[in-house]
PDB file of C-alpha atoms in Angstrom:
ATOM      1  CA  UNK A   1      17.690 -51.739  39.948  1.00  0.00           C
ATOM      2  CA  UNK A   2      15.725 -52.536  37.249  1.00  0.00           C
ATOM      3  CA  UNK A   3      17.682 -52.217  33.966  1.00  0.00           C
ATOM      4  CA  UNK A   4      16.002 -51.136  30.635  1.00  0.00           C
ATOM      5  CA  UNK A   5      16.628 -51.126  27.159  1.00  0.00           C
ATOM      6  CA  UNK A   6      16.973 -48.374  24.965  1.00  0.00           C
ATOM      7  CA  UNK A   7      14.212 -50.461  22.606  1.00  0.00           C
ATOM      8  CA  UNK A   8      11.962 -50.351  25.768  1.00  0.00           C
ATOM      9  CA  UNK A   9       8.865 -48.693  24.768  1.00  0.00           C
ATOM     10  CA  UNK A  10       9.128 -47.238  28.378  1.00  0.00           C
ATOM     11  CA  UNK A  11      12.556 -45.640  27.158  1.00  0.00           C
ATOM     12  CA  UNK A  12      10.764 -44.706  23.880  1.00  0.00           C
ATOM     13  CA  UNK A  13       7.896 -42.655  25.416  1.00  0.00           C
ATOM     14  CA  UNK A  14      10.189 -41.204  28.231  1.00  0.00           C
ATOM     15  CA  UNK A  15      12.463 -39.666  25.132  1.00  0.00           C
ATOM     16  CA  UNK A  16       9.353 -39.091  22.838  1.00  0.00           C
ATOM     17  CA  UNK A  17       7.573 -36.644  26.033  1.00  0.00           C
ATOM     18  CA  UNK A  18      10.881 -35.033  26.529  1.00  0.00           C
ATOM     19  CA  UNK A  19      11.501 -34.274  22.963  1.00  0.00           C
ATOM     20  CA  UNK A  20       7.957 -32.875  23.008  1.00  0.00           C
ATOM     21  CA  UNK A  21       9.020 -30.591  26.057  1.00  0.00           C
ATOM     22  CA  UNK A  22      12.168 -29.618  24.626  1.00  0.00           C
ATOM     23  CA  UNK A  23      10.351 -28.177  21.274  1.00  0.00           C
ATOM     24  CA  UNK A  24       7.322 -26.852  23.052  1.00  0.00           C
ATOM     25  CA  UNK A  25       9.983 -24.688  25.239  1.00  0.00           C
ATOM     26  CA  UNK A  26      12.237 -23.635  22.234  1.00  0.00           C
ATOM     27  CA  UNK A  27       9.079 -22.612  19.895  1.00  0.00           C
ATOM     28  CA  UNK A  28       8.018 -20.048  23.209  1.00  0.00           C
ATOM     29  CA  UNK A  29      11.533 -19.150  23.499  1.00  0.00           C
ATOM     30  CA  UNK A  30      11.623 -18.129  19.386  1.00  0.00           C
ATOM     31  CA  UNK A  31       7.843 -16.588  20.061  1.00  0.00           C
ATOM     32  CA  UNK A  32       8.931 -14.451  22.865  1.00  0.00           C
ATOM     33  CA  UNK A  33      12.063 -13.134  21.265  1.00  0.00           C
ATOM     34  CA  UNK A  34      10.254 -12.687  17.717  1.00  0.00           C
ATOM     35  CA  UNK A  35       7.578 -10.931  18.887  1.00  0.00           C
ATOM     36  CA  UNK A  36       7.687  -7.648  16.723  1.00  0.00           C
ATOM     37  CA  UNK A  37       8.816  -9.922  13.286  1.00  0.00           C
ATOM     38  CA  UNK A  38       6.560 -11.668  11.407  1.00  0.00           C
ATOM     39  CA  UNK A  39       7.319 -15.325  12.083  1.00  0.00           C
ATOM     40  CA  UNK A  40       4.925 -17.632  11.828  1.00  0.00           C
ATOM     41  CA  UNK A  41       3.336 -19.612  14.627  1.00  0.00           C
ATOM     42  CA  UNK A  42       5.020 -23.079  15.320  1.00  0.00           C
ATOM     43  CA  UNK A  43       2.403 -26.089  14.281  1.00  0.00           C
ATOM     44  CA  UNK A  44      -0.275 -26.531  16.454  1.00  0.00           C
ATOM     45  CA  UNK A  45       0.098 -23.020  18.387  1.00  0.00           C
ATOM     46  CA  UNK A  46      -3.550 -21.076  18.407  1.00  0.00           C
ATOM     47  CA  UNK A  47      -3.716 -18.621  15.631  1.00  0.00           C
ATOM     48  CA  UNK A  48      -3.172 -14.942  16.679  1.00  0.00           C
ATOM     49  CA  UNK A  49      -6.020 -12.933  16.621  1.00  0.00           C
ATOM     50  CA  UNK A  50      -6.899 -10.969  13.263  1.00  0.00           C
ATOM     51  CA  UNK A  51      -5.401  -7.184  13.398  1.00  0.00           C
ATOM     52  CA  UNK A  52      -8.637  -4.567  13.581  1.00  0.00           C
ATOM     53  CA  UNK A  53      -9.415  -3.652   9.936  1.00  0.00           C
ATOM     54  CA  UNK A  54      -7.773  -0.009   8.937  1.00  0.00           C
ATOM     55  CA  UNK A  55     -10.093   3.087  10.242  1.00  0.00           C
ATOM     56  CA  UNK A  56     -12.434   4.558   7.619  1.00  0.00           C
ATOM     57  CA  UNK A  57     -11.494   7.919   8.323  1.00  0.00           C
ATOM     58  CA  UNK A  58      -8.215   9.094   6.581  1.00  0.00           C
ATOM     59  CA  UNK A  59      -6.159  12.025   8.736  1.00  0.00           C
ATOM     60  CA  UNK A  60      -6.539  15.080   6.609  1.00  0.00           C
ATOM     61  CA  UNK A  61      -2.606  15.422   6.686  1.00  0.00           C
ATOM     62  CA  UNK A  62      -2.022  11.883   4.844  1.00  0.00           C
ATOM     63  CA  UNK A  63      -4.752  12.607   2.160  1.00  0.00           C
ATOM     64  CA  UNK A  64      -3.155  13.038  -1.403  1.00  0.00           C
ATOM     65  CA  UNK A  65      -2.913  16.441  -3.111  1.00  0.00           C
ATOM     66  CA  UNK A  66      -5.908  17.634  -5.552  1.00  0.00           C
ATOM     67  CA  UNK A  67      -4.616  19.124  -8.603  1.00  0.00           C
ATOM     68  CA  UNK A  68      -5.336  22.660  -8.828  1.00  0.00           C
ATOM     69  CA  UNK A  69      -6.211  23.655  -4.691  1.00  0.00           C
ATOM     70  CA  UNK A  70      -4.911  26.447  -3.338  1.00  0.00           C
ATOM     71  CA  UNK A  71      -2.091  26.429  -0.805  1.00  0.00           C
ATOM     72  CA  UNK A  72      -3.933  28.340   1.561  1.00  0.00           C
ATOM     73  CA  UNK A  73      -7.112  25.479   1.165  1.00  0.00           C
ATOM     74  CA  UNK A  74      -4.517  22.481   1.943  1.00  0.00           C
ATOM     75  CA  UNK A  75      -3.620  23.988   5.128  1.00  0.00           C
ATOM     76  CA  UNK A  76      -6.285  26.235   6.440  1.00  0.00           C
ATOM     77  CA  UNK A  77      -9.606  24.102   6.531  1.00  0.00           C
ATOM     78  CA  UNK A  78     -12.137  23.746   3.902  1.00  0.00           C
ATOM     79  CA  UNK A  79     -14.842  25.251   3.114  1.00  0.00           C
ATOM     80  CA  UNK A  80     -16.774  28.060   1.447  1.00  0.00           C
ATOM     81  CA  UNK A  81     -20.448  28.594   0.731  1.00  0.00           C
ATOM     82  CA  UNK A  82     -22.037  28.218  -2.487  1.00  0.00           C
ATOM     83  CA  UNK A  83     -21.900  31.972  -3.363  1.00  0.00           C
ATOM     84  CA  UNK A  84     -18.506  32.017  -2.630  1.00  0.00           C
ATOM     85  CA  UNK A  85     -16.697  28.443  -3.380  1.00  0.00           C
ATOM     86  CA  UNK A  86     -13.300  28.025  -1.719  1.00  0.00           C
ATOM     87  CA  UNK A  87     -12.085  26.384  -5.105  1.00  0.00           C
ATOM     88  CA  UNK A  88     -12.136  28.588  -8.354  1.00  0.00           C
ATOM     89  CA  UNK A  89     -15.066  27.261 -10.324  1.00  0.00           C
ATOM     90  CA  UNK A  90     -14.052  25.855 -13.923  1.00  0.00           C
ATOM     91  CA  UNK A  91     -14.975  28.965 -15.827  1.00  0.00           C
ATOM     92  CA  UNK A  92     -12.755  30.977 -13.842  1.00  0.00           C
ATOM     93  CA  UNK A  93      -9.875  29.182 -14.289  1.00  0.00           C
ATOM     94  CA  UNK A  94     -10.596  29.337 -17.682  1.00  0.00           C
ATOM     95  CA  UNK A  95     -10.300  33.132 -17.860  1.00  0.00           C
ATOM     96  CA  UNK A  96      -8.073  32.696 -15.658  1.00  0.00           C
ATOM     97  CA  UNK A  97      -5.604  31.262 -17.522  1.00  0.00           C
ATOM     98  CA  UNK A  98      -6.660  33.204 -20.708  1.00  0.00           C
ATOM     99  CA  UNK A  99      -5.256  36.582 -19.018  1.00  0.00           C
ATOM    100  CA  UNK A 100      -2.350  34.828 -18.144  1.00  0.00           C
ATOM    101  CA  UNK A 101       0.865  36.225 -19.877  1.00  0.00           C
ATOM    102  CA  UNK A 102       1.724  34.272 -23.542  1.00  0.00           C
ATOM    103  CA  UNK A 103       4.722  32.307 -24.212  1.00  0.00           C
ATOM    104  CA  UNK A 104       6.108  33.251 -27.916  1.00  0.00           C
ATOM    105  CA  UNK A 105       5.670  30.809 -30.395  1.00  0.00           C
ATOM    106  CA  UNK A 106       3.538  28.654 -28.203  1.00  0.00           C
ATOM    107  CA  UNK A 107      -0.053  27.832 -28.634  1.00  0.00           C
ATOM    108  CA  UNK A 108      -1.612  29.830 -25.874  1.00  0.00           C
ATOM    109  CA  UNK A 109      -3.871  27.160 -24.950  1.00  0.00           C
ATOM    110  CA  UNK A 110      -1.209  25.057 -23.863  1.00  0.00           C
ATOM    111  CA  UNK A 111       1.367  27.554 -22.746  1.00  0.00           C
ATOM    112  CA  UNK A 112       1.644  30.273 -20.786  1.00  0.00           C
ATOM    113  CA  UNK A 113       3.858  32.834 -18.325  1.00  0.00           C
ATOM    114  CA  UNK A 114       2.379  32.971 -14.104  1.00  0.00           C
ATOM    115  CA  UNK A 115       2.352  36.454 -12.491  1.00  0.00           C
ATOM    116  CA  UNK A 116       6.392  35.970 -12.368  1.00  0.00           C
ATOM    117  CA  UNK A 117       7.070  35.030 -15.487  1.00  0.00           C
ATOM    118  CA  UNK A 118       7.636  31.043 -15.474  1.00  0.00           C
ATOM    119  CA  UNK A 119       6.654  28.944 -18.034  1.00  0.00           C
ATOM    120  CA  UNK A 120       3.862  26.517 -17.147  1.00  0.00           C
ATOM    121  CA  UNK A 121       2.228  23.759 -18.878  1.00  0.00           C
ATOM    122  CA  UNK A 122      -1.785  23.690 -19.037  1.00  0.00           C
ATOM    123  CA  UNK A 123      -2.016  19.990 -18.263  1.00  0.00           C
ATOM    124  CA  UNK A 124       0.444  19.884 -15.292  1.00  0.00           C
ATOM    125  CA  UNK A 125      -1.403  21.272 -12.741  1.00  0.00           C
ATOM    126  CA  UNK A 126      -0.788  21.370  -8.658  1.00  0.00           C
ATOM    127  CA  UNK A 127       2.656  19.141  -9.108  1.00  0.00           C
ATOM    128  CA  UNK A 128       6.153  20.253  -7.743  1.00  0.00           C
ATOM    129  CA  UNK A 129       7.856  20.426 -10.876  1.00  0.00           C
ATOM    130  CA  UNK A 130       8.853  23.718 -12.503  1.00  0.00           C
ATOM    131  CA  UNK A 131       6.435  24.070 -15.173  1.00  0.00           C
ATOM    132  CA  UNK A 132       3.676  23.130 -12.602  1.00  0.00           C
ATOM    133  CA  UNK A 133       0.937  25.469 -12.280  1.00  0.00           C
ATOM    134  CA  UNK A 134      -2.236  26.408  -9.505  1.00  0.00           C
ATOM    135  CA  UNK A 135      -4.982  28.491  -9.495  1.00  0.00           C
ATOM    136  CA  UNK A 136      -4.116  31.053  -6.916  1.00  0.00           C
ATOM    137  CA  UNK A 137      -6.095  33.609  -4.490  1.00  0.00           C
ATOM    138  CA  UNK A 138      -4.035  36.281  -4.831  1.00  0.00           C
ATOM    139  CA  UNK A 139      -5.533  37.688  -1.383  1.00  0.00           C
ATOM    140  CA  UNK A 140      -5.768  34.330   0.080  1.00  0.00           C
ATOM    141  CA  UNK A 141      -9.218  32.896   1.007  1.00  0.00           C
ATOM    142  CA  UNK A 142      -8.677  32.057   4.703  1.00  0.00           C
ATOM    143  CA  UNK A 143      -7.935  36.104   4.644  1.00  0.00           C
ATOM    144  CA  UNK A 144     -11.001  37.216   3.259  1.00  0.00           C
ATOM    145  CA  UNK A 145     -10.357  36.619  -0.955  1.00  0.00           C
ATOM    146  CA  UNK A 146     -13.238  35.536  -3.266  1.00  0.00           C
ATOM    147  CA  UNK A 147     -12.878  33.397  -6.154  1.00  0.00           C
ATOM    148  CA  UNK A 148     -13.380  35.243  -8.692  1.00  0.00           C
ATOM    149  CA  UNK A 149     -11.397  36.248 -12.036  1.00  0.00           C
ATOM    150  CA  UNK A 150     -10.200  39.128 -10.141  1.00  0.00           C
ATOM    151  CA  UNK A 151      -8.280  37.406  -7.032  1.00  0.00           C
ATOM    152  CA  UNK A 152      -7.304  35.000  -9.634  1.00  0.00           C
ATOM    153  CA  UNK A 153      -4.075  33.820 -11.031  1.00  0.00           C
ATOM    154  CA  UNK A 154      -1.714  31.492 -12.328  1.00  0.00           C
ATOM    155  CA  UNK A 155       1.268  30.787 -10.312  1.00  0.00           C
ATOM    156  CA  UNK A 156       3.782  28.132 -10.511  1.00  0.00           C
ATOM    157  CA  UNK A 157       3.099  25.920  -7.917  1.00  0.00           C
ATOM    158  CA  UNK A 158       6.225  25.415  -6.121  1.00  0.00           C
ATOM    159  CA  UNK A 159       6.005  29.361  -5.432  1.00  0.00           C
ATOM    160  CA  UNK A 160       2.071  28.949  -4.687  1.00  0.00           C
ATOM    161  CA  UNK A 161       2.990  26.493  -1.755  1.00  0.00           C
ATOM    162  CA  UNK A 162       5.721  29.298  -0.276  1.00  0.00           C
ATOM    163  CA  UNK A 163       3.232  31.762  -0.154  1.00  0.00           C
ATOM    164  CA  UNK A 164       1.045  30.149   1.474  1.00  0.00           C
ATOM    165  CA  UNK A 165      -1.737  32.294   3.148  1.00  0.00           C
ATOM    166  CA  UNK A 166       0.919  34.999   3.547  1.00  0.00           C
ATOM    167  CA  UNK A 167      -0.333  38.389   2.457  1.00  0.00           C
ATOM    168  CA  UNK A 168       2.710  40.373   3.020  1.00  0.00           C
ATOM    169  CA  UNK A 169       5.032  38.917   0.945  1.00  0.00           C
ATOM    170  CA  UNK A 170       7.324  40.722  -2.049  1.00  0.00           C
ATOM    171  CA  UNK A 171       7.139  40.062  -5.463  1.00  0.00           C
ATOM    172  CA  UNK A 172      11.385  39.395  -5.340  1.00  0.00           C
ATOM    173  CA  UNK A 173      10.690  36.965  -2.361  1.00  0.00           C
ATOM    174  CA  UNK A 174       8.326  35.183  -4.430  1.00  0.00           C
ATOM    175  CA  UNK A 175      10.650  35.007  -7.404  1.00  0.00           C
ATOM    176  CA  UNK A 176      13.463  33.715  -5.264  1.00  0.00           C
ATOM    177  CA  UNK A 177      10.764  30.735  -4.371  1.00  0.00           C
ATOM    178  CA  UNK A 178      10.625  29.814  -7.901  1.00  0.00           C
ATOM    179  CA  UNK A 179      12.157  26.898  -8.985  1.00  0.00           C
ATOM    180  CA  UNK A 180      13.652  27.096 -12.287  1.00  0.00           C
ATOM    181  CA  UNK A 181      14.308  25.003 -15.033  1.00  0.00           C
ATOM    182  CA  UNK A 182      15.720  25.584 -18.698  1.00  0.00           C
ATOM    183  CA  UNK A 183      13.283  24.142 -20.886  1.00  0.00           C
ATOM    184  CA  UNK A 184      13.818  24.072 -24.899  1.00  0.00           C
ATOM    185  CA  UNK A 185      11.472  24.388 -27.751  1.00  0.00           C
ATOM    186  CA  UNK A 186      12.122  20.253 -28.157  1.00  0.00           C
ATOM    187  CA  UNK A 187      11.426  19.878 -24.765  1.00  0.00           C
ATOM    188  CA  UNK A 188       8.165  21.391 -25.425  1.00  0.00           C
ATOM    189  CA  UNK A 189       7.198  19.726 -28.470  1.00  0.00           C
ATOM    190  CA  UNK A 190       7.873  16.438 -26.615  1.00  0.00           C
ATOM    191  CA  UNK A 191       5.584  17.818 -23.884  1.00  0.00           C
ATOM    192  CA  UNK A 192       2.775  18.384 -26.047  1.00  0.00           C
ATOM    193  CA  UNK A 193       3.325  14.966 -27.874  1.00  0.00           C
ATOM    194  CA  UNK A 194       2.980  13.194 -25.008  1.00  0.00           C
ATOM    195  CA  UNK A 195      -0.459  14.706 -23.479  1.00  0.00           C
ATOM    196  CA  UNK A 196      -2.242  15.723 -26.383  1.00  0.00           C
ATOM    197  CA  UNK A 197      -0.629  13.602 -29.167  1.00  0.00           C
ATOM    198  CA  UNK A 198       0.440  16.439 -31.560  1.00  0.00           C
ATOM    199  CA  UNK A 199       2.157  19.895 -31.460  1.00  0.00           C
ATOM    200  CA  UNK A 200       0.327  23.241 -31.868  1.00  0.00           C
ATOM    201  CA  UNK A 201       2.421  26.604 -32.448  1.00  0.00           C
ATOM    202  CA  UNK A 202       0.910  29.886 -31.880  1.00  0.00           C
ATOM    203  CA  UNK A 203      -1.045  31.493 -34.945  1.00  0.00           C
ATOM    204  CA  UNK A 204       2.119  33.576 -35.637  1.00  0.00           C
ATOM    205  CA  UNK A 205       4.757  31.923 -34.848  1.00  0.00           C
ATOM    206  CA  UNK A 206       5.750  30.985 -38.597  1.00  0.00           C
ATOM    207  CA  UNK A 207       6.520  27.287 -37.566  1.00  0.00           C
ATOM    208  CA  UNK A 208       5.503  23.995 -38.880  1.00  0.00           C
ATOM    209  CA  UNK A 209       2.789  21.398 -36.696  1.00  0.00           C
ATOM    210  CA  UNK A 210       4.038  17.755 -35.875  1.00  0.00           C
ATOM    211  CA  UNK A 211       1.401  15.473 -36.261  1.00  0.00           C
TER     212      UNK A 211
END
């Protein structure tokens, strides 16, 4: 038998190929059992092909919330015709919110009451928060209602998405949606500070501005 010697570059090419084997087996091994993690290929592997670029169209359920919709628009189609708009046009809502109930001592531009009596912030419009407001079809759209000043008004918004499309629903039931917060004069300044940069009180109410 022919004897050889671990320096024998037979030897040394007989252990270098089975080393190769060895880590060519393991790196399949780690591939196969990391399949779903992100773990790199092992050096010299082919590259895996490139993942097919995102779809252009968004589903409608994953699309983000536009201030001021209606309820009954988010989850009963679009639409409308250019006589009658689904979406209150911007001089609407401005009436709109001008025959809105006052808050007392507040400047009525910034300030006012919904249908049921909550407090609501102009700027903070179609949120979930309590003084969150929306521009609401009182008979809803999908059911027939126009936008006009007359199927129009403010409603706290976390009520506005109970309703829905719903047409028979109470006035209690709807105040039993409301979510309900306890919201000092401070609390209001500080509001005002931070979107319009001052504070405004109502022509009567006797108090001093902050500028």
């Amino acid at each position: 038998m022919l004897a050889l010697s671990i320096d024998s570059p037979i030897v040394q090419n007989a252990a270098c190929a089975a080393s190769a084997a060895s880590m060519a087996a393991l790196a399949a091994s780690l591939a196969s059992w990391g399949s779903n993690r992100s773990t790199p290929p092992p050096p010299g592997s082919a590259a895996p092909p490139p993942s097919p670029p995102p779809s252009s169209t968004t589903p409608r359920g994953l699309l983000p919330r536009v201030g001021g919709a209606d309820e009954d628009e988010l989850f009963f189609g679009g639409g409308g015709s250019a006589t009658n708009p689904r979406s209150f046009p911007y001089s609407v809502k401005q009436r709109c919110w001008e025959k809105a109930e006052k808050v007392k001592g507040r400047d009525p531009d910034r300030w006012r009451r919904d249908t049921l009596g909550n407090i609501v912030f102009r700027k903070l419009v179609g949120c979930p928060g309590c003084l969150c407001h929306d521009y609401d079809h009182i008979v809803p759209f999908s059911k027939g209602g126009k936008s006009t000043l007359e199927n129009c008004q403010v409603l706290q918004a976390t009520v506005n998405r109970s309703k829905g499309n719903k047409t028979e629903i109470s006035r209690s039931d709807l105040i039993q949606k409301s979510a309900y917060c306890r919201v000092s004069g401070r609390d209001m300044d500080l509001l005002e500070l931070s979107a319009y940069g001052n504070v405004r009180r109502a022509p009567d109410s006797g108090g001093c501005n902050i500028q």
